Amino acid sequence: MAQSIESDFDHKKAYVSPEEDGQPFFDDGREIELLHYVYGHRSILEMRGSPSKVLLAIDEYARTKKYLMNVGDDKGKIVARLISEVKPKIMVELGGYVGYSAILFGDAVRQAGGHRYYSLERNPEFAAVIMSLVDLAGLSETVKVVVGPSADSIKRLHSDGTLKHIDLMFLDHYKPAYTTDLKLCEHLGLITPGSVLAADNVITPGNPPYLDYVRSTVATKREQYEDGGAIGTKTADFPERTKNQYEKREGLEVMSTEVKGNPNLRYESELVHSFEPSGVPDGVEITKCVGEES
């Protein structure tokens, strides 16, 4: 596994710090407050049809008002560069929040000649925010928001023929679901040789089960598959705050281990070190599916 390092963080553009000591750092009304901030902004006319100006307004809110758990500028550039290299026709993101990544990456997909960017978001209020800001940015023809639990949405999009293959997938939702959702996509044949994955927050808060899975050899995965396919599904590897992040709104998450994925897929993974928009060190794991062993 290779590692690369991005440049130092520019603290002048840092978001305000997320609340600590059990205080909420999302889903406390700030997402709707963001909408009012953007649509009441002095530059609202210039924002219409301009992804970059909408992103600037979102960043401005998060730097001067309240923290937003966006991918941010630093890590965003990593994925945007990846999009320009891969040139995906179909890109899927798991976890859309307020639409920062959908706007940044949806615009990059459009510029790269791509066809569709699917933003899967479980929370219907967040999804409504995404749709409003995506429309403001002029990206409604490219970005499609899908509301519901990620696994259910993936199954539905696949079963109705909407989603037949994923060229590039950005994972930024419920951390323990990274691996189970990847395995589901493998099982459905959506992830195949040539597909590329970009996983956020693999350092902060971290995702050992996912890294274990995408960095494992085919032989190791086959062994685990025969033993029940438990690799990458242990929620005990996550801090309590991460495991219970959505419990208040959605209830306790129950991870499904019924789909074991395709252990024959061979991945090459690279950790790119970067920063959260608050300046906290983090990284994006870039994983390429390079083959399938028989």
mmCIF file of C-alpha atoms in Angstrom:
data_model
loop_
_atom_site.group_PDB
_atom_site.id
_atom_site.type_symbol
_atom_site.label_atom_id
_atom_site.label_comp_id
_atom_site.label_asym_id
_atom_site.label_seq_id
_atom_site.Cartn_x
_atom_site.Cartn_y
_atom_site.Cartn_z
ATOM 1 C CA MET A 1 0.000 0.000 0.000
ATOM 2 C CA ALA A 2 1.474 3.313 -1.110
ATOM 3 C CA GLN A 3 1.054 6.582 0.753
ATOM 4 C CA SER A 4 1.227 10.157 -0.471
ATOM 5 C CA ILE A 5 1.031 13.416 1.415
ATOM 6 C CA GLU A 6 -0.744 16.633 0.522
ATOM 7 C CA SER A 7 0.690 20.070 1.371
ATOM 8 C CA ASP A 8 0.319 21.718 4.785
ATOM 9 C CA PHE A 9 -3.056 23.036 5.858
ATOM 10 C CA ASP A 10 -3.867 26.721 5.406
ATOM 11 C CA HIS A 11 -5.458 27.707 8.719
ATOM 12 C CA LYS A 12 -6.856 30.910 7.211
ATOM 13 C CA LYS A 13 -9.544 28.822 5.531
ATOM 14 C CA ALA A 14 -10.315 26.575 8.519
ATOM 15 C CA TYR A 15 -13.897 25.853 9.477
ATOM 16 C CA VAL A 16 -14.908 26.671 13.036
ATOM 17 C CA SER A 17 -14.201 23.726 15.324
ATOM 18 C CA PRO A 18 -16.891 21.067 15.692
ATOM 19 C CA GLU A 19 -18.541 20.984 19.099
ATOM 20 C CA GLU A 20 -17.135 18.573 21.657
ATOM 21 C CA ASP A 21 -18.228 17.013 24.962
ATOM 22 C CA GLY A 22 -21.320 15.375 23.519
ATOM 23 C CA GLN A 23 -22.699 18.534 21.921
ATOM 24 C CA PRO A 24 -24.209 18.120 18.450
ATOM 25 C CA PHE A 25 -22.101 19.016 15.436
ATOM 26 C CA PHE A 26 -24.831 18.301 12.890
ATOM 27 C CA ASP A 27 -28.598 17.752 12.609
ATOM 28 C CA ASP A 28 -29.454 20.510 15.073
ATOM 29 C CA GLY A 29 -31.006 22.896 12.565
ATOM 30 C CA ARG A 30 -27.760 24.235 11.110
ATOM 31 C CA GLU A 31 -28.396 22.563 7.761
ATOM 32 C CA ILE A 32 -31.632 24.531 7.246
ATOM 33 C CA GLU A 33 -29.900 27.607 8.641
ATOM 34 C CA LEU A 34 -27.292 27.139 5.899
ATOM 35 C CA LEU A 35 -30.008 27.295 3.246
ATOM 36 C CA HIS A 36 -31.286 30.605 4.620
ATOM 37 C CA TYR A 37 -27.712 31.903 4.761
ATOM 38 C CA VAL A 38 -27.012 30.987 1.140
ATOM 39 C CA TYR A 39 -30.294 32.281 -0.289
ATOM 40 C CA GLY A 40 -30.005 35.476 1.733
ATOM 41 C CA HIS A 41 -26.399 36.022 0.658
ATOM 42 C CA ARG A 42 -25.376 39.272 -1.003
ATOM 43 C CA SER A 43 -23.995 37.261 -3.953
ATOM 44 C CA ILE A 44 -27.063 35.092 -4.550
ATOM 45 C CA LEU A 45 -27.510 36.292 -8.137
ATOM 46 C CA GLU A 46 -23.914 35.426 -9.004
ATOM 47 C CA MET A 47 -24.327 31.977 -7.432
ATOM 48 C CA ARG A 48 -27.055 30.868 -9.804
ATOM 49 C CA GLY A 49 -25.518 28.396 -12.214
ATOM 50 C CA SER A 50 -22.087 28.669 -10.592
ATOM 51 C CA PRO A 51 -20.942 25.612 -8.592
ATOM 52 C CA SER A 52 -17.779 27.345 -7.397
ATOM 53 C CA LYS A 53 -19.661 30.350 -5.991
ATOM 54 C CA VAL A 54 -22.176 28.130 -4.176
ATOM 55 C CA LEU A 55 -19.279 26.215 -2.621
ATOM 56 C CA LEU A 56 -17.691 29.494 -1.521
ATOM 57 C CA ALA A 57 -20.896 30.459 0.277
ATOM 58 C CA ILE A 58 -21.090 27.072 2.023
ATOM 59 C CA ASP A 59 -17.470 27.403 3.092
ATOM 60 C CA GLU A 60 -18.101 30.951 4.303
ATOM 61 C CA TYR A 61 -20.926 29.758 6.560
ATOM 62 C CA ALA A 62 -18.796 26.948 7.991
ATOM 63 C CA ARG A 63 -15.869 29.303 8.616
ATOM 64 C CA THR A 64 -17.863 32.064 10.280
ATOM 65 C CA LYS A 65 -21.029 30.481 11.711
ATOM 66 C CA LYS A 66 -21.185 26.763 12.479
ATOM 67 C CA TYR A 67 -19.136 23.728 11.543
ATOM 68 C CA LEU A 68 -20.371 21.583 8.650
ATOM 69 C CA MET A 69 -19.123 18.021 8.159
ATOM 70 C CA ASN A 70 -18.203 18.540 4.503
ATOM 71 C CA VAL A 71 -15.342 16.878 2.650
ATOM 72 C CA GLY A 72 -13.806 20.363 2.388
ATOM 73 C CA ASP A 73 -11.433 21.986 -0.037
ATOM 74 C CA ASP A 74 -8.273 19.948 0.652
ATOM 75 C CA LYS A 75 -9.715 16.460 0.412
ATOM 76 C CA GLY A 76 -12.130 17.658 -2.235
ATOM 77 C CA LYS A 77 -9.231 18.482 -4.543
ATOM 78 C CA ILE A 78 -7.911 14.926 -4.172
ATOM 79 C CA VAL A 79 -11.177 13.429 -5.383
ATOM 80 C CA ALA A 80 -11.705 16.099 -8.064
ATOM 81 C CA ARG A 81 -8.289 15.247 -9.529
ATOM 82 C CA LEU A 82 -9.234 11.590 -9.435
ATOM 83 C CA ILE A 83 -12.422 12.348 -11.374
ATOM 84 C CA SER A 84 -10.433 14.172 -14.054
ATOM 85 C CA GLU A 85 -8.177 11.094 -14.380
ATOM 86 C CA VAL A 86 -10.848 8.379 -14.282
ATOM 87 C CA LYS A 87 -13.456 10.312 -16.294
ATOM 88 C CA PRO A 88 -16.378 8.324 -14.861
ATOM 89 C CA LYS A 89 -19.591 8.066 -16.796
ATOM 90 C CA ILE A 90 -21.405 7.068 -13.596
ATOM 91 C CA MET A 91 -20.304 8.191 -10.120
ATOM 92 C CA VAL A 92 -22.041 7.386 -6.860
ATOM 93 C CA GLU A 93 -21.598 8.983 -3.468
ATOM 94 C CA LEU A 94 -22.760 7.379 -0.247
ATOM 95 C CA GLY A 95 -23.681 10.171 2.169
ATOM 96 C CA GLY A 96 -24.500 13.557 0.690
ATOM 97 C CA TYR A 97 -25.104 15.708 3.818
ATOM 98 C CA VAL A 98 -25.728 19.290 2.545
ATOM 99 C CA GLY A 99 -24.479 18.777 -1.005
ATOM 100 C CA TYR A 100 -20.927 20.115 -0.851
ATOM 101 C CA SER A 101 -19.443 16.976 -2.394
ATOM 102 C CA ALA A 102 -22.346 16.570 -4.832
ATOM 103 C CA ILE A 103 -21.728 20.068 -6.169
ATOM 104 C CA LEU A 104 -17.926 19.817 -6.248
ATOM 105 C CA PHE A 105 -17.736 16.312 -7.685
ATOM 106 C CA GLY A 106 -20.892 16.551 -9.795
ATOM 107 C CA ASP A 107 -19.375 19.562 -11.546
ATOM 108 C CA ALA A 108 -16.105 17.655 -12.023
ATOM 109 C CA VAL A 109 -17.995 14.682 -13.494
ATOM 110 C CA ARG A 110 -19.825 17.013 -15.878
ATOM 111 C CA GLN A 111 -16.578 18.674 -16.954
ATOM 112 C CA ALA A 112 -15.011 15.246 -17.516
ATOM 113 C CA GLY A 113 -17.821 14.291 -19.876
ATOM 114 C CA GLY A 114 -19.663 12.076 -17.383
ATOM 115 C CA HIS A 115 -23.342 11.221 -17.540
ATOM 116 C CA ARG A 116 -24.667 11.023 -13.964
ATOM 117 C CA TYR A 117 -23.706 11.639 -10.329
ATOM 118 C CA TYR A 118 -25.929 9.858 -7.807
ATOM 119 C CA SER A 119 -25.963 11.298 -4.293
ATOM 120 C CA LEU A 120 -27.403 8.791 -1.818
ATOM 121 C CA GLU A 121 -28.545 10.429 1.420
ATOM 122 C CA ARG A 122 -30.542 8.773 4.200
ATOM 123 C CA ASN A 123 -31.874 11.891 5.934
ATOM 124 C CA PRO A 124 -34.737 13.443 3.905
ATOM 125 C CA GLU A 125 -34.081 16.928 5.308
ATOM 126 C CA PHE A 126 -30.434 16.793 4.265
ATOM 127 C CA ALA A 127 -31.512 15.458 0.866
ATOM 128 C CA ALA A 128 -33.831 18.453 0.431
ATOM 129 C CA VAL A 129 -30.925 20.790 1.196
ATOM 130 C CA ILE A 130 -28.769 18.972 -1.370
ATOM 131 C CA MET A 131 -31.442 19.254 -4.062
ATOM 132 C CA SER A 132 -31.937 22.972 -3.426
ATOM 133 C CA LEU A 133 -28.233 23.804 -3.559
ATOM 134 C CA VAL A 134 -27.585 21.528 -6.534
ATOM 135 C CA ASP A 135 -30.360 23.337 -8.407
ATOM 136 C CA LEU A 136 -28.890 26.695 -7.420
ATOM 137 C CA ALA A 137 -25.514 25.574 -8.778
ATOM 138 C CA GLY A 138 -27.080 24.564 -12.094
ATOM 139 C CA LEU A 139 -26.279 20.879 -11.762
ATOM 140 C CA SER A 140 -29.730 19.294 -11.673
ATOM 141 C CA GLU A 141 -29.220 17.606 -15.041
ATOM 142 C CA THR A 142 -26.119 15.813 -13.761
ATOM 143 C CA VAL A 143 -26.702 15.269 -10.042
ATOM 144 C CA LYS A 144 -29.558 13.039 -8.908
ATOM 145 C CA VAL A 145 -30.361 12.768 -5.188
ATOM 146 C CA VAL A 146 -31.663 9.449 -3.899
ATOM 147 C CA VAL A 147 -33.305 9.436 -0.457
ATOM 148 C CA GLY A 148 -33.122 6.434 1.854
ATOM 149 C CA PRO A 149 -30.679 4.059 3.567
ATOM 150 C CA SER A 150 -27.683 3.456 1.320
ATOM 151 C CA ALA A 151 -28.054 -0.315 1.000
ATOM 152 C CA ASP A 152 -31.766 -0.041 0.179
ATOM 153 C CA SER A 153 -31.089 2.657 -2.406
ATOM 154 C CA ILE A 154 -28.307 0.667 -4.060
ATOM 155 C CA LYS A 155 -30.550 -2.402 -4.321
ATOM 156 C CA ARG A 156 -33.446 -0.359 -5.701
ATOM 157 C CA LEU A 157 -31.355 1.473 -8.299
ATOM 158 C CA HIS A 158 -29.866 -1.824 -9.413
ATOM 159 C CA SER A 159 -33.141 -3.765 -9.514
ATOM 160 C CA ASP A 160 -34.938 -1.173 -11.635
ATOM 161 C CA GLY A 161 -32.050 -0.993 -14.089
ATOM 162 C CA THR A 162 -31.048 2.573 -13.260
ATOM 163 C CA LEU A 163 -27.629 1.608 -11.912
ATOM 164 C CA LYS A 164 -25.773 -1.058 -13.877
ATOM 165 C CA HIS A 165 -22.143 -0.215 -13.091
ATOM 166 C CA ILE A 166 -20.226 2.196 -10.866
ATOM 167 C CA ASP A 167 -17.124 3.770 -12.395
ATOM 168 C CA LEU A 168 -16.224 5.804 -9.316
ATOM 169 C CA MET A 169 -17.700 5.679 -5.810
ATOM 170 C CA PHE A 170 -17.155 8.164 -2.983
ATOM 171 C CA LEU A 171 -17.832 6.764 0.495
ATOM 172 C CA ASP A 172 -18.618 9.332 3.174
ATOM 173 C CA HIS A 173 -21.623 8.019 5.112
ATOM 174 C CA TYR A 174 -22.060 5.833 8.214
ATOM 175 C CA LYS A 175 -18.517 4.564 8.749
ATOM 176 C CA PRO A 176 -19.307 0.926 9.674
ATOM 177 C CA ALA A 177 -21.363 0.672 6.452
ATOM 178 C CA TYR A 178 -18.407 1.388 4.159
ATOM 179 C CA THR A 179 -17.450 -2.264 3.905
ATOM 180 C CA THR A 180 -20.923 -3.799 3.895
ATOM 181 C CA ASP A 181 -22.080 -1.411 1.147
ATOM 182 C CA LEU A 182 -18.939 -2.109 -0.886
ATOM 183 C CA LYS A 183 -19.606 -5.845 -0.553
ATOM 184 C CA LEU A 184 -23.183 -5.289 -1.671
ATOM 185 C CA CYS A 185 -21.950 -3.451 -4.773
ATOM 186 C CA GLU A 186 -19.511 -6.298 -5.465
ATOM 187 C CA HIS A 187 -22.280 -8.856 -5.061
ATOM 188 C CA LEU A 188 -24.534 -6.995 -7.508
ATOM 189 C CA GLY A 189 -21.733 -6.646 -10.072
ATOM 190 C CA LEU A 190 -21.668 -2.855 -9.774
ATOM 191 C CA ILE A 191 -18.007 -2.842 -8.759
ATOM 192 C CA THR A 192 -15.810 -4.673 -11.257
ATOM 193 C CA PRO A 193 -12.259 -4.361 -12.631
ATOM 194 C CA GLY A 194 -11.839 -0.733 -13.638
ATOM 195 C CA SER A 195 -14.011 0.641 -10.839
ATOM 196 C CA VAL A 196 -12.385 3.127 -8.455
ATOM 197 C CA LEU A 197 -13.263 3.899 -4.821
ATOM 198 C CA ALA A 198 -12.491 7.013 -2.766
ATOM 199 C CA ALA A 199 -13.165 6.653 0.970
ATOM 200 C CA ASP A 200 -13.204 9.707 3.231
ATOM 201 C CA ASN A 201 -12.375 9.887 6.956
ATOM 202 C CA VAL A 202 -10.099 6.846 7.031
ATOM 203 C CA ILE A 203 -7.857 8.599 9.589
ATOM 204 C CA THR A 204 -10.364 10.859 11.378
ATOM 205 C CA PRO A 205 -12.333 9.185 12.861
ATOM 206 C CA GLY A 206 -10.771 6.226 11.076
ATOM 207 C CA ASN A 207 -12.103 3.069 9.461
ATOM 208 C CA PRO A 208 -9.912 0.037 10.255
ATOM 209 C CA PRO A 209 -12.411 -2.578 8.982
ATOM 210 C CA TYR A 210 -12.700 -0.915 5.575
ATOM 211 C CA LEU A 211 -8.944 -0.470 5.207
ATOM 212 C CA ASP A 212 -8.459 -4.082 6.247
ATOM 213 C CA TYR A 213 -10.823 -5.214 3.511
ATOM 214 C CA VAL A 214 -9.565 -3.164 0.555
ATOM 215 C CA ARG A 215 -5.934 -3.873 1.467
ATOM 216 C CA SER A 216 -6.412 -7.626 1.876
ATOM 217 C CA THR A 217 -5.206 -10.134 -0.699
ATOM 218 C CA VAL A 218 -7.626 -12.304 -2.602
ATOM 219 C CA ALA A 219 -6.332 -15.301 -0.661
ATOM 220 C CA THR A 220 -7.115 -13.643 2.675
ATOM 221 C CA LYS A 221 -10.578 -12.580 1.537
ATOM 222 C CA ARG A 222 -11.337 -16.061 0.230
ATOM 223 C CA GLU A 223 -10.356 -17.552 3.566
ATOM 224 C CA GLN A 224 -12.571 -15.075 5.408
ATOM 225 C CA TYR A 225 -15.378 -15.700 2.921
ATOM 226 C CA GLU A 226 -15.317 -19.416 3.652
ATOM 227 C CA ASP A 227 -15.324 -18.649 7.387
ATOM 228 C CA GLY A 228 -18.414 -16.478 7.112
ATOM 229 C CA GLY A 229 -17.225 -13.307 5.413
ATOM 230 C CA ALA A 230 -16.877 -11.284 8.610
ATOM 231 C CA ILE A 231 -13.863 -9.281 7.425
ATOM 232 C CA GLY A 232 -14.611 -5.566 7.514
ATOM 233 C CA THR A 233 -17.856 -5.763 9.489
ATOM 234 C CA LYS A 234 -16.719 -5.397 13.105
ATOM 235 C CA THR A 235 -18.336 -2.296 14.595
ATOM 236 C CA ALA A 236 -16.259 -2.845 17.744
ATOM 237 C CA ASP A 237 -13.383 -1.237 15.845
ATOM 238 C CA PHE A 238 -15.179 2.125 15.898
ATOM 239 C CA PRO A 239 -15.460 4.718 18.689
ATOM 240 C CA GLU A 240 -18.850 4.886 20.398
ATOM 241 C CA ARG A 241 -19.506 8.333 18.950
ATOM 242 C CA THR A 242 -18.999 6.984 15.426
ATOM 243 C CA LYS A 243 -21.114 3.863 15.969
ATOM 244 C CA ASN A 244 -23.990 5.836 17.498
ATOM 245 C CA GLN A 245 -23.742 8.977 15.383
ATOM 246 C CA TYR A 246 -27.205 8.668 13.868
ATOM 247 C CA GLU A 247 -28.951 6.838 16.713
ATOM 248 C CA LYS A 248 -31.016 9.819 17.894
ATOM 249 C CA ARG A 249 -32.636 10.345 14.504
ATOM 250 C CA GLU A 250 -32.491 6.922 12.855
ATOM 251 C CA GLY A 251 -32.277 4.477 15.766
ATOM 252 C CA LEU A 252 -29.579 1.913 16.428
ATOM 253 C CA GLU A 253 -27.895 0.715 13.226
ATOM 254 C CA VAL A 254 -28.010 -3.024 12.553
ATOM 255 C CA MET A 255 -25.248 -4.051 10.175
ATOM 256 C CA SER A 256 -26.165 -6.698 7.630
ATOM 257 C CA THR A 257 -23.567 -9.394 6.999
ATOM 258 C CA GLU A 258 -25.712 -11.505 4.676
ATOM 259 C CA VAL A 259 -23.918 -10.302 1.548
ATOM 260 C CA LYS A 260 -20.289 -11.408 1.519
ATOM 261 C CA GLY A 261 -19.216 -9.588 -1.613
ATOM 262 C CA ASN A 262 -16.839 -10.907 -4.250
ATOM 263 C CA PRO A 263 -13.557 -11.999 -2.646
ATOM 264 C CA ASN A 264 -12.002 -12.613 -6.061
ATOM 265 C CA LEU A 265 -11.725 -8.922 -6.868
ATOM 266 C CA ARG A 266 -8.175 -7.624 -6.587
ATOM 267 C CA TYR A 267 -7.620 -4.087 -5.291
ATOM 268 C CA GLU A 268 -4.688 -1.708 -5.210
ATOM 269 C CA SER A 269 -5.004 0.954 -2.506
ATOM 270 C CA GLU A 270 -3.245 4.225 -1.742
ATOM 271 C CA LEU A 271 -3.724 6.438 1.306
ATOM 272 C CA VAL A 272 -3.515 10.139 0.485
ATOM 273 C CA HIS A 273 -2.939 12.164 3.643
ATOM 274 C CA SER A 274 -4.808 15.435 3.877
ATOM 275 C CA PHE A 275 -6.932 17.474 6.293
ATOM 276 C CA GLU A 276 -10.460 17.915 7.515
ATOM 277 C CA PRO A 277 -11.786 21.425 6.728
ATOM 278 C CA SER A 278 -11.200 22.263 10.407
ATOM 279 C CA GLY A 279 -7.485 21.497 9.979
ATOM 280 C CA VAL A 280 -7.501 18.097 11.699
ATOM 281 C CA PRO A 281 -5.314 15.563 9.843
ATOM 282 C CA ASP A 282 -7.264 13.030 7.805
ATOM 283 C CA GLY A 283 -6.886 11.055 4.616
ATOM 284 C CA VAL A 284 -8.648 9.629 1.582
ATOM 285 C CA GLU A 285 -8.123 5.987 0.638
ATOM 286 C CA ILE A 286 -8.029 5.632 -3.144
ATOM 287 C CA THR A 287 -8.698 2.053 -4.200
ATOM 288 C CA LYS A 288 -8.636 0.710 -7.745
ATOM 289 C CA CYS A 289 -10.160 -2.617 -8.721
ATOM 290 C CA VAL A 290 -7.430 -3.964 -10.997
ATOM 291 C CA GLY A 291 -8.584 -7.501 -11.707
ATOM 292 C CA GLU A 292 -10.601 -10.548 -10.805
ATOM 293 C CA GLU A 293 -8.985 -13.880 -10.026
ATOM 294 C CA SER A 294 -10.626 -17.130 -11.018
#
